[in-house]
JSON list of C-alpha atoms in Angstrom, two decimals:
[
{"chain": "A", "resi": 1, "resn": "GLY", "atom": "CA", "xyz": [-7.28, -13.41, -7.63]},
{"chain": "A", "resi": 2, "resn": "ALA", "atom": "CA", "xyz": [-4.73, -11.00, -9.03]},
{"chain": "A", "resi": 3, "resn": "VAL", "atom": "CA", "xyz": [-1.14, -11.72, -8.05]},
{"chain": "A", "resi": 4, "resn": "VAL", "atom": "CA", "xyz": [1.83, -9.36, -8.19]},
{"chain": "A", "resi": 5, "resn": "SER", "atom": "CA", "xyz": [5.29, -10.85, -7.92]},
{"chain": "A", "resi": 6, "resn": "GLN", "atom": "CA", "xyz": [8.24, -8.74, -6.83]},
{"chain": "A", "resi": 7, "resn": "HIS", "atom": "CA", "xyz": [11.88, -9.74, -7.00]},
{"chain": "A", "resi": 8, "resn": "PRO", "atom": "CA", "xyz": [14.26, -9.74, -5.22]},
{"chain": "A", "resi": 9, "resn": "SER", "atom": "CA", "xyz": [12.78, -9.75, -1.75]},
{"chain": "A", "resi": 10, "resn": "ARG", "atom": "CA", "xyz": [16.02, -8.60, -0.20]},
{"chain": "A", "resi": 11, "resn": "VAL", "atom": "CA", "xyz": [19.18, -7.05, -1.63]},
{"chain": "A", "resi": 12, "resn": "ILE", "atom": "CA", "xyz": [22.35, -5.61, -0.19]},
{"chain": "A", "resi": 13, "resn": "CYS", "atom": "CA", "xyz": [24.52, -3.47, -2.40]},
{"chain": "A", "resi": 14, "resn": "LYS", "atom": "CA", "xyz": [27.58, -1.29, -2.10]},
{"chain": "A", "resi": 15, "resn": "SER", "atom": "CA", "xyz": [27.31, 2.46, -2.11]},
{"chain": "A", "resi": 16, "resn": "GLY", "atom": "CA", "xyz": [27.59, 3.81, -5.66]},
{"chain": "A", "resi": 17, "resn": "THR", "atom": "CA", "xyz": [26.22, 0.75, -7.41]},
{"chain": "A", "resi": 18, "resn": "SER", "atom": "CA", "xyz": [22.81, 0.31, -9.02]},
{"chain": "A", "resi": 19, "resn": "VAL", "atom": "CA", "xyz": [20.07, -2.12, -8.12]},
{"chain": "A", "resi": 20, "resn": "LYS", "atom": "CA", "xyz": [17.16, -3.29, -10.23]},
{"chain": "A", "resi": 21, "resn": "ILE", "atom": "CA", "xyz": [13.85, -4.43, -8.76]},
{"chain": "A", "resi": 22, "resn": "GLU", "atom": "CA", "xyz": [11.28, -6.28, -10.85]},
{"chain": "A", "resi": 23, "resn": "CYS", "atom": "CA", "xyz": [7.52, -6.24, -10.52]},
{"chain": "A", "resi": 24, "resn": "ARG", "atom": "CA", "xyz": [5.34, -8.64, -12.48]},
{"chain": "A", "resi": 25, "resn": "SER", "atom": "CA", "xyz": [1.60, -9.06, -12.74]},
{"chain": "A", "resi": 26, "resn": "LEU", "atom": "CA", "xyz": [1.23, -12.83, -12.97]},
{"chain": "A", "resi": 27, "resn": "ASP", "atom": "CA", "xyz": [-2.30, -13.43, -14.12]},
{"chain": "A", "resi": 28, "resn": "PHE", "atom": "CA", "xyz": [-3.45, -10.12, -15.52]},
{"chain": "A", "resi": 29, "resn": "GLN", "atom": "CA", "xyz": [-2.21, -7.31, -17.70]},
{"chain": "A", "resi": 30, "resn": "ALA", "atom": "CA", "xyz": [-1.38, -4.01, -16.07]},
{"chain": "A", "resi": 31, "resn": "THR", "atom": "CA", "xyz": [-0.97, -0.92, -18.20]},
{"chain": "A", "resi": 32, "resn": "THR", "atom": "CA", "xyz": [-0.20, 0.97, -15.02]},
{"chain": "A", "resi": 33, "resn": "MET", "atom": "CA", "xyz": [1.90, -0.08, -12.06]},
{"chain": "A", "resi": 34, "resn": "PHE", "atom": "CA", "xyz": [2.84, 1.88, -8.98]},
{"chain": "A", "resi": 35, "resn": "TRP", "atom": "CA", "xyz": [6.01, 2.08, -6.89]},
{"chain": "A", "resi": 36, "resn": "TYR", "atom": "CA", "xyz": [5.95, 2.91, -3.21]},
{"chain": "A", "resi": 37, "resn": "ARG", "atom": "CA", "xyz": [8.57, 3.38, -0.55]},
{"chain": "A", "resi": 38, "resn": "GLN", "atom": "CA", "xyz": [8.10, 2.52, 3.09]},
{"chain": "A", "resi": 39, "resn": "PHE", "atom": "CA", "xyz": [10.46, 3.68, 5.81]},
{"chain": "A", "resi": 40, "resn": "PRO", "atom": "CA", "xyz": [10.65, 1.70, 9.07]},
{"chain": "A", "resi": 41, "resn": "LYS", "atom": "CA", "xyz": [7.49, 2.02, 11.11]},
{"chain": "A", "resi": 42, "resn": "GLN", "atom": "CA", "xyz": [6.01, 4.44, 8.61]},
{"chain": "A", "resi": 43, "resn": "SER", "atom": "CA", "xyz": [3.36, 4.31, 5.98]},
{"chain": "A", "resi": 44, "resn": "LEU", "atom": "CA", "xyz": [3.72, 3.76, 2.24]},
{"chain": "A", "resi": 45, "resn": "MET", "atom": "CA", "xyz": [4.56, 6.77, 0.13]},
{"chain": "A", "resi": 46, "resn": "LEU", "atom": "CA", "xyz": [3.81, 6.74, -3.58]},
{"chain": "A", "resi": 47, "resn": "MET", "atom": "CA", "xyz": [7.00, 7.36, -5.54]},
{"chain": "A", "resi": 48, "resn": "ALA", "atom": "CA", "xyz": [5.89, 7.03, -9.14]},
{"chain": "A", "resi": 49, "resn": "THR", "atom": "CA", "xyz": [3.36, 5.69, -11.57]},
{"chain": "A", "resi": 50, "resn": "SER", "atom": "CA", "xyz": [4.74, 3.40, -14.22]},
{"chain": "A", "resi": 51, "resn": "ASN", "atom": "CA", "xyz": [2.96, 3.51, -17.57]},
{"chain": "A", "resi": 52, "resn": "GLU", "atom": "CA", "xyz": [3.40, 0.80, -20.17]},
{"chain": "A", "resi": 53, "resn": "GLY", "atom": "CA", "xyz": [5.09, 2.16, -23.26]},
{"chain": "A", "resi": 54, "resn": "SER", "atom": "CA", "xyz": [5.57, 5.67, -21.95]},
{"chain": "A", "resi": 55, "resn": "LYS", "atom": "CA", "xyz": [7.44, 7.66, -19.35]},
{"chain": "A", "resi": 56, "resn": "ALA", "atom": "CA", "xyz": [6.77, 7.21, -15.68]},
{"chain": "A", "resi": 57, "resn": "THR", "atom": "CA", "xyz": [5.12, 9.94, -13.66]},
{"chain": "A", "resi": 58, "resn": "TYR", "atom": "CA", "xyz": [7.02, 10.84, -10.50]},
{"chain": "A", "resi": 59, "resn": "GLU", "atom": "CA", "xyz": [5.62, 12.29, -7.32]},
{"chain": "A", "resi": 60, "resn": "GLN", "atom": "CA", "xyz": [6.94, 15.60, -6.08]},
{"chain": "A", "resi": 61, "resn": "GLY", "atom": "CA", "xyz": [10.32, 15.27, -4.44]},
{"chain": "A", "resi": 62, "resn": "VAL", "atom": "CA", "xyz": [11.24, 11.96, -6.08]},
{"chain": "A", "resi": 63, "resn": "GLU", "atom": "CA", "xyz": [14.35, 12.16, -8.24]},
{"chain": "A", "resi": 64, "resn": "LYS", "atom": "CA", "xyz": [13.61, 10.59, -11.61]},
{"chain": "A", "resi": 65, "resn": "ASP", "atom": "CA", "xyz": [17.30, 10.24, -12.42]},
{"chain": "A", "resi": 66, "resn": "LYS", "atom": "CA", "xyz": [17.87, 8.36, -9.19]},
{"chain": "A", "resi": 67, "resn": "PHE", "atom": "CA", "xyz": [14.88, 6.05, -9.51]},
{"chain": "A", "resi": 68, "resn": "LEU", "atom": "CA", "xyz": [14.62, 4.86, -13.10]},
{"chain": "A", "resi": 69, "resn": "ILE", "atom": "CA", "xyz": [11.38, 3.16, -14.04]},
{"chain": "A", "resi": 70, "resn": "ASN", "atom": "CA", "xyz": [10.83, 1.05, -17.12]},
{"chain": "A", "resi": 71, "resn": "HIS", "atom": "CA", "xyz": [7.49, -0.52, -18.03]},
{"chain": "A", "resi": 72, "resn": "ALA", "atom": "CA", "xyz": [8.42, -2.48, -21.13]},
{"chain": "A", "resi": 73, "resn": "SER", "atom": "CA", "xyz": [5.45, -4.84, -21.24]},
{"chain": "A", "resi": 74, "resn": "LEU", "atom": "CA", "xyz": [1.94, -5.21, -19.88]},
{"chain": "A", "resi": 75, "resn": "THR", "atom": "CA", "xyz": [3.18, -7.52, -17.14]},
{"chain": "A", "resi": 76, "resn": "LEU", "atom": "CA", "xyz": [6.56, -6.11, -16.11]},
{"chain": "A", "resi": 77, "resn": "SER", "atom": "CA", "xyz": [7.79, -2.90, -14.54]},
{"chain": "A", "resi": 78, "resn": "THR", "atom": "CA", "xyz": [11.29, -2.38, -13.18]},
{"chain": "A", "resi": 79, "resn": "LEU", "atom": "CA", "xyz": [12.66, 0.14, -10.72]},
{"chain": "A", "resi": 80, "resn": "THR", "atom": "CA", "xyz": [16.39, 0.80, -10.85]},
{"chain": "A", "resi": 81, "resn": "VAL", "atom": "CA", "xyz": [17.97, 2.65, -7.96]},
{"chain": "A", "resi": 82, "resn": "THR", "atom": "CA", "xyz": [21.01, 4.25, -9.52]},
{"chain": "A", "resi": 83, "resn": "SER", "atom": "CA", "xyz": [24.21, 5.18, -7.69]},
{"chain": "A", "resi": 84, "resn": "ALA", "atom": "CA", "xyz": [22.67, 3.97, -4.46]},
{"chain": "A", "resi": 85, "resn": "HIS", "atom": "CA", "xyz": [23.60, 5.57, -1.16]},
{"chain": "A", "resi": 86, "resn": "PRO", "atom": "CA", "xyz": [22.82, 4.52, 2.40]},
{"chain": "A", "resi": 87, "resn": "GLU", "atom": "CA", "xyz": [19.91, 6.97, 2.56]},
{"chain": "A", "resi": 88, "resn": "ASP", "atom": "CA", "xyz": [18.24, 4.99, -0.25]},
{"chain": "A", "resi": 89, "resn": "SER", "atom": "CA", "xyz": [17.99, 2.01, 2.07]},
{"chain": "A", "resi": 90, "resn": "SER", "atom": "CA", "xyz": [14.31, 1.31, 2.43]},
{"chain": "A", "resi": 91, "resn": "PHE", "atom": "CA", "xyz": [11.47, -1.07, 1.67]},
{"chain": "A", "resi": 92, "resn": "TYR", "atom": "CA", "xyz": [10.22, -0.71, -1.89]},
{"chain": "A", "resi": 93, "resn": "ILE", "atom": "CA", "xyz": [6.80, -2.05, -2.85]},
{"chain": "A", "resi": 94, "resn": "CYS", "atom": "CA", "xyz": [5.10, -2.27, -6.22]},
{"chain": "A", "resi": 95, "resn": "SER", "atom": "CA", "xyz": [1.40, -2.45, -6.95]},
{"chain": "A", "resi": 96, "resn": "ALA", "atom": "CA", "xyz": [-0.87, -3.05, -9.89]},
{"chain": "A", "resi": 97, "resn": "ARG", "atom": "CA", "xyz": [-4.57, -3.02, -10.43]},
{"chain": "A", "resi": 98, "resn": "GLU", "atom": "CA", "xyz": [-6.63, -5.47, -12.39]},
{"chain": "A", "resi": 99, "resn": "TYR", "atom": "CA", "xyz": [-9.56, -3.80, -14.09]},
{"chain": "A", "resi": 100, "resn": "GLY", "atom": "CA", "xyz": [-12.53, -3.50, -11.76]},
{"chain": "A", "resi": 101, "resn": "GLN", "atom": "CA", "xyz": [-10.63, -4.81, -8.76]},
{"chain": "A", "resi": 102, "resn": "GLY", "atom": "CA", "xyz": [-8.65, -3.33, -5.91]},
{"chain": "A", "resi": 103, "resn": "TYR", "atom": "CA", "xyz": [-4.94, -2.64, -6.00]},
{"chain": "A", "resi": 104, "resn": "THR", "atom": "CA", "xyz": [-2.73, -5.71, -5.49]},
{"chain": "A", "resi": 105, "resn": "PHE", "atom": "CA", "xyz": [0.66, -5.35, -3.86]},
{"chain": "A", "resi": 106, "resn": "GLY", "atom": "CA", "xyz": [3.91, -7.18, -4.26]},
{"chain": "A", "resi": 107, "resn": "SER", "atom": "CA", "xyz": [5.72, -8.60, -1.26]},
{"chain": "A", "resi": 108, "resn": "GLY", "atom": "CA", "xyz": [8.26, -5.79, -1.28]},
{"chain": "A", "resi": 109, "resn": "THR", "atom": "CA", "xyz": [12.03, -5.49, -1.60]},
{"chain": "A", "resi": 110, "resn": "ARG", "atom": "CA", "xyz": [14.23, -4.65, 1.35]},
{"chain": "A", "resi": 111, "resn": "LEU", "atom": "CA", "xyz": [17.17, -2.63, -0.01]},
{"chain": "A", "resi": 112, "resn": "THR", "atom": "CA", "xyz": [20.21, -2.10, 2.18]},
{"chain": "A", "resi": 113, "resn": "VAL", "atom": "CA", "xyz": [23.03, 0.06, 0.87]},
{"chain": "A", "resi": 114, "resn": "VAL", "atom": "CA", "xyz": [26.34, -0.37, 2.68]},
{"chain": "B", "resi": 1, "resn": "ALA", "atom": "CA", "xyz": [-4.27, 17.79, -1.87]},
{"chain": "B", "resi": 2, "resn": "GLN", "atom": "CA", "xyz": [-5.26, 14.28, -0.87]},
{"chain": "B", "resi": 3, "resn": "ARG", "atom": "CA", "xyz": [-4.81, 13.30, 2.72]},
{"chain": "B", "resi": 4, "resn": "VAL", "atom": "CA", "xyz": [-5.70, 10.30, 4.86]},
{"chain": "B", "resi": 5, "resn": "THR", "atom": "CA", "xyz": [-5.69, 10.52, 8.63]},
{"chain": "B", "resi": 6, "resn": "GLN", "atom": "CA", "xyz": [-5.65, 7.55, 10.95]},
{"chain": "B", "resi": 7, "resn": "PRO", "atom": "CA", "xyz": [-5.54, 9.13, 14.39]},
{"chain": "B", "resi": 8, "resn": "GLU", "atom": "CA", "xyz": [-4.67, 6.00, 16.34]},
{"chain": "B", "resi": 9, "resn": "LYS", "atom": "CA", "xyz": [-1.16, 4.63, 15.99]},
{"chain": "B", "resi": 10, "resn": "LEU", "atom": "CA", "xyz": [-1.96, 1.76, 18.30]},
{"chain": "B", "resi": 11, "resn": "LEU", "atom": "CA", "xyz": [-5.25, 0.25, 19.38]},
{"chain": "B", "resi": 12, "resn": "SER", "atom": "CA", "xyz": [-5.49, -2.53, 21.93]},
{"chain": "B", "resi": 13, "resn": "VAL", "atom": "CA", "xyz": [-8.77, -4.31, 22.67]},
{"chain": "B", "resi": 14, "resn": "PHE", "atom": "CA", "xyz": [-9.75, -7.55, 24.32]},
{"chain": "B", "resi": 15, "resn": "LYS", "atom": "CA", "xyz": [-10.90, -10.57, 22.39]},
{"chain": "B", "resi": 16, "resn": "GLY", "atom": "CA", "xyz": [-14.65, -10.44, 21.85]},
{"chain": "B", "resi": 17, "resn": "ALA", "atom": "CA", "xyz": [-14.84, -6.66, 22.23]},
{"chain": "B", "resi": 18, "resn": "PRO", "atom": "CA", "xyz": [-15.96, -4.38, 19.39]},
{"chain": "B", "resi": 19, "resn": "VAL", "atom": "CA", "xyz": [-13.30, -2.75, 17.25]},
{"chain": "B", "resi": 20, "resn": "GLU", "atom": "CA", "xyz": [-13.38, 0.55, 15.39]},
{"chain": "B", "resi": 21, "resn": "LEU", "atom": "CA", "xyz": [-10.40, 1.85, 13.46]},
{"chain": "B", "resi": 22, "resn": "LYS", "atom": "CA", "xyz": [-10.85, 5.44, 12.45]},
{"chain": "B", "resi": 23, "resn": "CYS", "atom": "CA", "xyz": [-10.06, 6.90, 9.07]},
{"chain": "B", "resi": 24, "resn": "ASN", "atom": "CA", "xyz": [-10.77, 10.41, 7.78]},
{"chain": "B", "resi": 25, "resn": "TYR", "atom": "CA", "xyz": [-9.87, 11.69, 4.37]},
{"chain": "B", "resi": 26, "resn": "SER", "atom": "CA", "xyz": [-9.52, 14.94, 2.51]},
{"chain": "B", "resi": 27, "resn": "TYR", "atom": "CA", "xyz": [-10.19, 14.96, -1.22]},
{"chain": "B", "resi": 28, "resn": "SER", "atom": "CA", "xyz": [-11.94, 17.39, -3.51]},
{"chain": "B", "resi": 29, "resn": "GLY", "atom": "CA", "xyz": [-13.15, 14.86, -6.06]},
{"chain": "B", "resi": 30, "resn": "SER", "atom": "CA", "xyz": [-15.06, 11.59, -5.89]},
{"chain": "B", "resi": 31, "resn": "PRO", "atom": "CA", "xyz": [-13.00, 9.34, -3.62]},
{"chain": "B", "resi": 32, "resn": "GLU", "atom": "CA", "xyz": [-12.36, 5.64, -3.72]},
{"chain": "B", "resi": 33, "resn": "LEU", "atom": "CA", "xyz": [-11.57, 4.30, -0.26]},
{"chain": "B", "resi": 34, "resn": "PHE", "atom": "CA", "xyz": [-9.83, 1.10, 0.76]},
{"chain": "B", "resi": 35, "resn": "TRP", "atom": "CA", "xyz": [-8.75, -0.72, 3.88]},
{"chain": "B", "resi": 36, "resn": "TYR", "atom": "CA", "xyz": [-5.61, -2.84, 3.65]},
{"chain": "B", "resi": 37, "resn": "VAL", "atom": "CA", "xyz": [-4.28, -5.22, 6.29]},
{"chain": "B", "resi": 38, "resn": "GLN", "atom": "CA", "xyz": [-0.70, -6.29, 6.80]},
{"chain": "B", "resi": 39, "resn": "TYR", "atom": "CA", "xyz": [-0.07, -9.30, 9.01]},
{"chain": "B", "resi": 40, "resn": "SER", "atom": "CA", "xyz": [3.37, -9.79, 10.47]},
{"chain": "B", "resi": 41, "resn": "ARG", "atom": "CA", "xyz": [5.99, -10.31, 7.74]},
{"chain": "B", "resi": 42, "resn": "GLN", "atom": "CA", "xyz": [3.38, -10.52, 5.00]},
{"chain": "B", "resi": 43, "resn": "ARG", "atom": "CA", "xyz": [2.41, -8.28, 2.11]},
{"chain": "B", "resi": 44, "resn": "LEU", "atom": "CA", "xyz": [-0.42, -5.81, 2.14]},
{"chain": "B", "resi": 45, "resn": "GLN", "atom": "CA", "xyz": [-3.77, -7.47, 1.50]},
{"chain": "B", "resi": 46, "resn": "LEU", "atom": "CA", "xyz": [-6.95, -5.80, 0.42]},
{"chain": "B", "resi": 47, "resn": "LEU", "atom": "CA", "xyz": [-9.54, -6.03, 3.17]},
{"chain": "B", "resi": 48, "resn": "LEU", "atom": "CA", "xyz": [-12.33, -3.81, 1.92]},
{"chain": "B", "resi": 49, "resn": "ARG", "atom": "CA", "xyz": [-13.15, -1.22, -0.66]},
{"chain": "B", "resi": 50, "resn": "HIS", "atom": "CA", "xyz": [-16.12, 1.06, -0.31]},
{"chain": "B", "resi": 51, "resn": "ILE", "atom": "CA", "xyz": [-17.48, 0.35, -3.77]},
{"chain": "B", "resi": 52, "resn": "SER", "atom": "CA", "xyz": [-18.05, -3.33, -3.12]},
{"chain": "B", "resi": 53, "resn": "ARG", "atom": "CA", "xyz": [-19.75, -2.84, 0.26]},
{"chain": "B", "resi": 54, "resn": "GLU", "atom": "CA", "xyz": [-18.69, -6.33, 1.30]},
{"chain": "B", "resi": 55, "resn": "SER", "atom": "CA", "xyz": [-18.00, -7.74, 4.73]},
{"chain": "B", "resi": 56, "resn": "ILE", "atom": "CA", "xyz": [-14.65, -9.49, 4.91]},
{"chain": "B", "resi": 57, "resn": "LYS", "atom": "CA", "xyz": [-13.54, -11.45, 7.99]},
{"chain": "B", "resi": 58, "resn": "GLY", "atom": "CA", "xyz": [-16.40, -9.78, 9.84]},
{"chain": "B", "resi": 59, "resn": "PHE", "atom": "CA", "xyz": [-15.13, -6.26, 9.09]},
{"chain": "B", "resi": 60, "resn": "THR", "atom": "CA", "xyz": [-17.30, -3.58, 7.54]},
{"chain": "B", "resi": 61, "resn": "ALA", "atom": "CA", "xyz": [-16.70, 0.03, 6.61]},
{"chain": "B", "resi": 62, "resn": "ASP", "atom": "CA", "xyz": [-19.14, 2.67, 5.44]},
{"chain": "B", "resi": 63, "resn": "LEU", "atom": "CA", "xyz": [-18.15, 5.71, 3.49]},
{"chain": "B", "resi": 64, "resn": "ASN", "atom": "CA", "xyz": [-19.61, 8.84, 5.10]},
{"chain": "B", "resi": 65, "resn": "LYS", "atom": "CA", "xyz": [-19.09, 11.68, 2.67]},
{"chain": "B", "resi": 66, "resn": "GLY", "atom": "CA", "xyz": [-20.57, 14.24, 5.05]},
{"chain": "B", "resi": 67, "resn": "GLU", "atom": "CA", "xyz": [-18.00, 13.45, 7.70]},
{"chain": "B", "resi": 68, "resn": "THR", "atom": "CA", "xyz": [-15.35, 12.41, 5.16]},
{"chain": "B", "resi": 69, "resn": "SER", "atom": "CA", "xyz": [-14.81, 9.21, 7.08]},
{"chain": "B", "resi": 70, "resn": "PHE", "atom": "CA", "xyz": [-14.38, 5.54, 6.31]},
{"chain": "B", "resi": 71, "resn": "HIS", "atom": "CA", "xyz": [-14.10, 3.88, 9.70]},
{"chain": "B", "resi": 72, "resn": "LEU", "atom": "CA", "xyz": [-13.45, 0.15, 9.91]},
{"chain": "B", "resi": 73, "resn": "LYS", "atom": "CA", "xyz": [-15.59, -1.84, 12.34]},
{"chain": "B", "resi": 74, "resn": "LYS", "atom": "CA", "xyz": [-15.93, -5.34, 13.66]},
{"chain": "B", "resi": 75, "resn": "PRO", "atom": "CA", "xyz": [-18.43, -6.28, 16.38]},
{"chain": "B", "resi": 76, "resn": "PHE", "atom": "CA", "xyz": [-16.35, -9.01, 18.03]},
{"chain": "B", "resi": 77, "resn": "ALA", "atom": "CA", "xyz": [-12.57, -8.96, 17.79]},
{"chain": "B", "resi": 78, "resn": "GLN", "atom": "CA", "xyz": [-10.59, -12.15, 17.36]},
{"chain": "B", "resi": 79, "resn": "GLU", "atom": "CA", "xyz": [-6.94, -12.75, 18.20]},
{"chain": "B", "resi": 80, "resn": "GLU", "atom": "CA", "xyz": [-6.11, -13.36, 14.54]},
{"chain": "B", "resi": 81, "resn": "ASP", "atom": "CA", "xyz": [-7.20, -9.80, 13.78]},
{"chain": "B", "resi": 82, "resn": "SER", "atom": "CA", "xyz": [-3.98, -8.50, 15.30]},
{"chain": "B", "resi": 83, "resn": "ALA", "atom": "CA", "xyz": [-2.19, -6.72, 12.45]},
{"chain": "B", "resi": 84, "resn": "MET", "atom": "CA", "xyz": [-1.37, -3.38, 10.91]},
{"chain": "B", "resi": 85, "resn": "TYR", "atom": "CA", "xyz": [-4.31, -1.71, 9.19]},
{"chain": "B", "resi": 86, "resn": "TYR", "atom": "CA", "xyz": [-3.98, 0.98, 6.55]},
{"chain": "B", "resi": 87, "resn": "CYS", "atom": "CA", "xyz": [-6.70, 3.19, 5.17]},
{"chain": "B", "resi": 88, "resn": "ALA", "atom": "CA", "xyz": [-6.02, 4.34, 1.61]},
{"chain": "B", "resi": 89, "resn": "LEU", "atom": "CA", "xyz": [-7.54, 6.83, -0.78]},
{"chain": "B", "resi": 90, "resn": "GLY", "atom": "CA", "xyz": [-7.65, 6.61, -4.55]},
{"chain": "B", "resi": 91, "resn": "SER", "atom": "CA", "xyz": [-8.87, 9.14, -7.04]},
{"chain": "B", "resi": 92, "resn": "GLY", "atom": "CA", "xyz": [-11.13, 6.68, -8.77]},
{"chain": "B", "resi": 93, "resn": "GLY", "atom": "CA", "xyz": [-10.56, 5.08, -12.15]},
{"chain": "B", "resi": 94, "resn": "GLY", "atom": "CA", "xyz": [-7.39, 3.33, -11.06]},
{"chain": "B", "resi": 95, "resn": "ALA", "atom": "CA", "xyz": [-5.03, 5.54, -13.04]},
{"chain": "B", "resi": 96, "resn": "ASP", "atom": "CA", "xyz": [-3.48, 7.04, -9.93]},
{"chain": "B", "resi": 97, "resn": "GLY", "atom": "CA", "xyz": [-1.72, 5.45, -7.01]},
{"chain": "B", "resi": 98, "resn": "LEU", "atom": "CA", "xyz": [-3.05, 5.39, -3.48]},
{"chain": "B", "resi": 99, "resn": "THR", "atom": "CA", "xyz": [-2.55, 7.84, -0.65]},
{"chain": "B", "resi": 100, "resn": "PHE", "atom": "CA", "xyz": [-2.11, 5.92, 2.58]},
{"chain": "B", "resi": 101, "resn": "GLY", "atom": "CA", "xyz": [-2.77, 6.81, 6.16]},
{"chain": "B", "resi": 102, "resn": "LYS", "atom": "CA", "xyz": [-0.02, 6.19, 8.69]},
{"chain": "B", "resi": 103, "resn": "GLY", "atom": "CA", "xyz": [-1.63, 2.96, 9.79]},
{"chain": "B", "resi": 104, "resn": "THR", "atom": "CA", "xyz": [-3.07, 1.62, 13.02]},
{"chain": "B", "resi": 105, "resn": "HIS", "atom": "CA", "xyz": [-1.49, -1.29, 14.82]},
{"chain": "B", "resi": 106, "resn": "LEU", "atom": "CA", "xyz": [-4.35, -3.37, 16.20]},
{"chain": "B", "resi": 107, "resn": "ILE", "atom": "CA", "xyz": [-3.57, -5.69, 19.08]},
{"chain": "B", "resi": 108, "resn": "ILE", "atom": "CA", "xyz": [-6.18, -8.14, 20.29]},
{"chain": "B", "resi": 109, "resn": "GLN", "atom": "CA", "xyz": [-5.53, -9.28, 23.81]},
{"chain": "B", "resi": 110, "resn": "PRO", "atom": "CA", "xyz": [-6.71, -12.72, 24.92]}
]
C-alpha cells in the first residue's frame, strides 16, 4: 500500500531558529500533499495544502510566512517553521493521497521550541 | 462550513460487547467519509472509507445521508481494538484535505 515517510520524527530547536520537516511519498506520486497540526489531546487541524509546482494553499488563520511550504517534486513536500517560538511547539503530520485510495499519513514530527 | 462531530471523547466497553462510535457531519456538497484509527504511539491508519463499503477488522460503517451520520460499528469488541478513532470528512476528489472530528478514545476492558 501507499507509504508516506516523514522526517525528522522529533526535533528540538532554539527560539528564533527555523526547522524544516520533510514529507515523502515512497511508492506513489503525489501532486498534492497536506500538512496538519495536532495539539496535545486534540484532533488534527489542516494547516495547508501543498501543490506540486505551485504555491501552497493555507487554511484561515495559518500564517504563510511562518509556515513555508515547498512541493518541489511529485514525491517531496517540505514544511519550514520559520523563526520558531515556543507556541509553535506541536505535532506536525503530513498526508498524501494515491489516486483512488484513501489518504495516507506520515508518522508525524514532534517539534519542541525552547 | 465542513464540520465533523464525534460526541464521545471516551468510550469504554467490555470485551465481546458491541461497539458503536458515533460520527455526524455537516457538509453542503457530496461528502467522502473516512474512519482512521491511531494505536498508541503509531501513525494514523485508514480503517474504512464509505466508498469502498468494506469491513476491516470486523468494523463497518454506513453513510446515512438523511441523518448525516457515519457511525462505526463492531458486533464483538476485542482488546486489541483499544485505540483512538477519528472520523474524517473530505470534499471528494482528493484535492482538499480532511476535516477531522475530535476523536473517540475506545477502551476495551477484559
